[in-house]
Amino acid sequence: YQDALQAQKYVLRIATREHGADSPKLAPTLEDIGRWYASIGAYDQSRRTLKEAIAIVEAAEGPDSPRLVGPLLALGTCNRLQLLDPAAQPQTTPDDGRASMFHDPAVMIPSGYSTGMMATEGERALQRAADIVDRVPQPSPVPALTVRTQLGDWYQLRNQPERAGPHYQLAWRAA
C-alpha cells in the first residue's frame, strides 16, 4: 500500500508540474488516483480527490464541461462501491452509542457519510454526467453508453428497475 500510495503521489506531482495545479488537464490524473483509492476501499480519500478534479474543471471550463463526465462517473462508482462494501457498512450506518458518548455539545463527532447521503450524491453525480453527455452536440457513443449503463446499474442496485430500464434502452441505442 505504501509503495502504491507513493507512486500515486509521484504521478500527481509530475502531472501538476507539467500542467499546473489549476489546469483541467490535471483532472484525468486526479480521476485515476480517485478510482485507485476507491478500489482499495479508501472511499473518503477517493471522494476528496474526485471532488478536487471536479472543482478544477468547473473553475476552468464551467459546470457543463465534457471533461466532468469522467470524474462524475468515478464519484458515482466510489459511492456505489462503498454502499456495497460490507466492511464499510459500520461507517455508513448511524451509531446511537457514538452520538451519546460525548456530553460536550461543542465536540464534533466525525460522522462520515450516511448511506442516504452517499446514495443521493452518487445518483446526482451520474445524472449530472448524463445531462452533460446529452448536451454535447454529436456526442461520441462511448460516453453515452457508459453513462447510461452506469445509471441503469445504479437504479438496479437501488432496487428501482422501472428507473433503470429507460437508461439501459438509451445505452442500447448508443451502442
Tab-separated table of C-alpha atoms in Angstrom, residues 3 5-6 34 36 41 52 59-60 62-63 68 82 84 86 93 105 108 117 119 132 135 150 156:
chain	number	residue	atom	x	y	z
A	3	ASP	CA	4.629	1.898	-2.274
A	5	LEU	CA	0.500	5.433	-2.467
A	6	GLN	CA	3.972	6.872	-3.003
A	34	GLY	CA	-9.550	8.721	-7.053
A	36	TRP	CA	-7.460	3.780	-7.241
A	41	GLY	CA	-11.568	0.897	-0.055
A	52	GLU	CA	-10.927	18.246	-6.395
A	59	ALA	CA	-13.388	26.607	-12.384
A	60	ALA	CA	-11.582	26.416	-15.721
A	62	GLY	CA	-17.656	25.761	-16.381
A	63	PRO	CA	-20.263	23.395	-14.930
A	68	LEU	CA	-16.516	16.487	-15.937
A	82	GLN	CA	-18.876	1.952	-0.596
A	84	LEU	CA	-21.818	-2.442	-1.482
A	86	PRO	CA	-19.667	-4.866	3.839
A	93	THR	CA	-24.888	3.435	9.421
A	105	PRO	CA	-22.080	19.752	22.541
A	108	MET	CA	-17.714	17.412	16.839
A	117	MET	CA	-26.047	10.901	1.567
A	119	ALA	CA	-26.920	7.336	-2.461
A	132	ILE	CA	-23.623	16.763	-19.798
A	135	ARG	CA	-25.989	18.386	-24.174
A	150	GLN	CA	-23.887	3.092	-15.083
A	156	GLN	CA	-30.912	-1.649	-10.496
